[in-house]
């Protein structure tokens, strides 16, 4: 990887590629980016000058694209979802720890997020590394467990965005649920990753509700220790590719009164095994 990409590890989670215009990436560089995403969880790039077609073309070289059901689309490119907060809005999108599409039977492989307009300060995204998050002491306890992931309480009728000024994200009739292993084998790296998240997972199959909730709370608290988390700042042209199977993310909502617009493409994945 080092011979085709100038890449630095980011403490806590992920990596940063320097000096690459992704429009001109060679096939070897695309393969190295994909490998870095699989192993490091997040790969960020600065100073990209990309049209929507360029972003779509880059994303397609990493993996096939899947269209998100809920997010507003850019006017001409259904592949690109708008993650937007205007000067007048108080709620943001993705302002809690989550991984995208875990409620799908075939969860998304990842996402490609490009900063279009950023606030003068704030609006960073936190990423947490779910490889590192596997707690040794509880590994045996969680091996073989499965957990349901749901979307209705977020995107359905009366869901989390209802009553906020992002209410267009709630009230959807299509609210999938899926059961996945609590610990999955990452299909790209072969490593074990914790695959439950606070937004979409609320119980554990076969455990009484209180016991399951307590176990999840314990895992979540372990996962977001500062040593497993990195903060990514954005400026227009910053782009990150992340892997939803081995990271969580959290969009900070600390820039009220300022506009933030990100273009997100979701990458298709597949069913996950223990
Ligand atoms: C998301 O949750 O996909 C959005 C992340 C962000 O806007 O920083």
Short mmCIF file of C-alpha atoms in Angstrom, two decimals, residues 137-256:
data_model
loop_
_atom_site.label_atom_id
_atom_site.label_comp_id
_atom_site.label_asym_id
_atom_site.label_seq_id
_atom_site.Cartn_x
_atom_site.Cartn_y
_atom_site.Cartn_z
CA UNK A 137 -13.09 -9.57 28.86
CA UNK A 138 -16.47 -9.91 27.19
CA UNK A 139 -15.41 -11.65 23.96
CA UNK A 140 -16.44 -15.08 25.18
CA UNK A 141 -19.72 -13.71 26.51
CA UNK A 142 -20.77 -12.15 23.21
CA UNK A 143 -19.48 -14.88 20.86
CA UNK A 144 -22.40 -16.46 19.01
CA UNK A 145 -24.93 -13.79 20.05
CA UNK A 146 -27.16 -12.09 17.50
CA UNK A 147 -29.02 -8.79 17.65
CA UNK A 148 -31.90 -7.24 15.72
CA UNK A 149 -31.36 -3.87 14.01
CA UNK A 150 -34.44 -1.73 13.32
CA UNK A 151 -35.13 1.48 11.42
CA UNK A 152 -38.79 2.33 12.28
CA UNK A 153 -37.95 4.16 15.53
CA UNK A 154 -35.68 6.48 13.54
CA UNK A 155 -37.19 6.80 10.06
CA UNK A 156 -40.77 5.51 10.51
CA UNK A 157 -43.95 7.19 11.68
CA UNK A 158 -43.19 9.15 14.86
CA UNK A 159 -39.49 8.26 14.50
CA UNK A 160 -36.58 10.13 16.01
CA UNK A 161 -36.65 12.94 13.45
CA UNK A 162 -40.42 13.55 13.79
CA UNK A 163 -41.10 16.87 15.48
CA UNK A 164 -37.63 18.16 14.57
CA UNK A 165 -36.80 20.45 11.70
CA UNK A 166 -35.45 17.41 9.82
CA UNK A 167 -38.92 15.81 9.97
CA UNK A 168 -38.80 14.86 6.29
CA UNK A 169 -36.54 11.99 7.41
CA UNK A 170 -39.33 10.39 9.45
CA UNK A 171 -42.70 8.92 8.50
CA UNK A 172 -41.40 6.45 5.93
CA UNK A 173 -43.48 3.30 5.34
CA UNK A 174 -40.45 1.20 4.35
CA UNK A 175 -38.71 0.39 7.66
CA UNK A 176 -36.61 -2.76 7.37
CA UNK A 177 -35.28 -4.82 10.25
CA UNK A 178 -32.55 -7.42 10.22
CA UNK A 179 -30.77 -9.71 12.64
CA UNK A 180 -26.96 -9.83 12.53
CA UNK A 181 -24.26 -11.43 14.67
CA UNK A 182 -23.10 -9.15 17.50
CA UNK A 183 -19.56 -9.85 16.31
CA UNK A 184 -19.06 -10.20 12.57
CA UNK A 185 -16.15 -11.38 10.49
CA UNK A 186 -15.32 -8.46 8.23
CA UNK A 187 -15.66 -9.79 4.66
CA UNK A 188 -12.76 -7.68 3.40
CA UNK A 189 -10.21 -8.07 6.18
CA UNK A 190 -11.19 -11.33 7.86
CA UNK A 191 -10.98 -9.57 11.24
CA UNK A 192 -13.66 -9.64 13.94
CA UNK A 193 -15.64 -6.43 14.43
CA UNK A 194 -18.34 -5.43 16.87
CA UNK A 195 -21.54 -4.99 14.85
CA UNK A 196 -24.12 -3.41 17.12
CA UNK A 197 -24.74 0.33 17.33
CA UNK A 198 -26.68 2.71 19.58
CA UNK A 199 -28.98 4.06 16.86
CA UNK A 200 -30.35 0.87 15.38
CA UNK A 201 -29.66 -1.98 17.86
CA UNK A 202 -31.65 -2.05 21.07
CA UNK A 203 -31.81 -5.67 22.18
CA UNK A 204 -29.99 -8.98 21.95
CA UNK A 205 -31.66 -12.16 20.70
CA UNK A 206 -32.41 -14.60 23.53
CA UNK A 207 -31.58 -12.24 26.39
CA UNK A 208 -34.25 -10.70 28.62
CA UNK A 209 -34.80 -7.06 27.60
CA UNK A 210 -33.02 -5.60 30.62
CA UNK A 211 -30.04 -7.94 30.35
CA UNK A 212 -29.70 -7.30 26.62
CA UNK A 213 -29.93 -3.54 27.11
CA UNK A 214 -27.32 -3.69 29.89
CA UNK A 215 -24.94 -5.70 27.70
CA UNK A 216 -25.35 -3.26 24.82
CA UNK A 217 -24.80 -0.30 27.13
CA UNK A 218 -21.58 -1.92 28.34
CA UNK A 219 -20.37 -2.59 24.79
CA UNK A 220 -21.28 0.93 23.67
CA UNK A 221 -19.44 2.51 26.60
CA UNK A 222 -16.36 0.44 25.76
CA UNK A 223 -16.53 1.33 22.07
CA UNK A 224 -16.49 5.09 22.48
CA UNK A 225 -13.48 5.35 24.74
CA UNK A 226 -11.34 8.24 23.46
CA UNK A 227 -8.53 5.87 22.43
CA UNK A 228 -10.80 4.28 19.79
CA UNK A 229 -12.26 7.53 18.45
CA UNK A 230 -10.94 10.11 15.97
CA UNK A 231 -12.37 13.49 15.06
CA UNK A 232 -12.38 14.44 11.38
CA UNK A 233 -12.69 18.11 10.45
CA UNK A 234 -14.03 19.12 7.06
CA UNK A 235 -13.45 21.90 4.62
CA UNK A 236 -14.94 22.04 1.11
CA UNK A 237 -13.24 19.29 -0.90
CA UNK A 238 -12.52 17.03 2.07
CA UNK A 239 -13.83 13.55 1.36
CA UNK A 240 -13.95 10.45 3.53
CA UNK A 241 -14.66 6.86 2.64
CA UNK A 242 -15.66 4.72 5.60
CA UNK A 243 -16.49 1.12 6.21
CA UNK A 244 -19.81 0.60 7.99
CA UNK A 245 -18.90 -2.94 9.13
CA UNK A 246 -16.01 -1.86 11.36
CA UNK A 247 -16.71 1.76 12.36
CA UNK A 248 -19.39 3.98 13.82
CA UNK A 249 -19.73 7.68 13.14
CA UNK A 250 -21.33 10.71 14.79
CA UNK A 251 -21.95 14.06 13.08
CA UNK A 252 -21.37 16.88 15.57
CA UNK A 253 -24.16 19.45 15.80
CA UNK A 254 -22.26 22.43 17.15
CA UNK A 255 -22.62 25.07 14.41
CA UNK A 256 -26.13 26.48 14.75
#
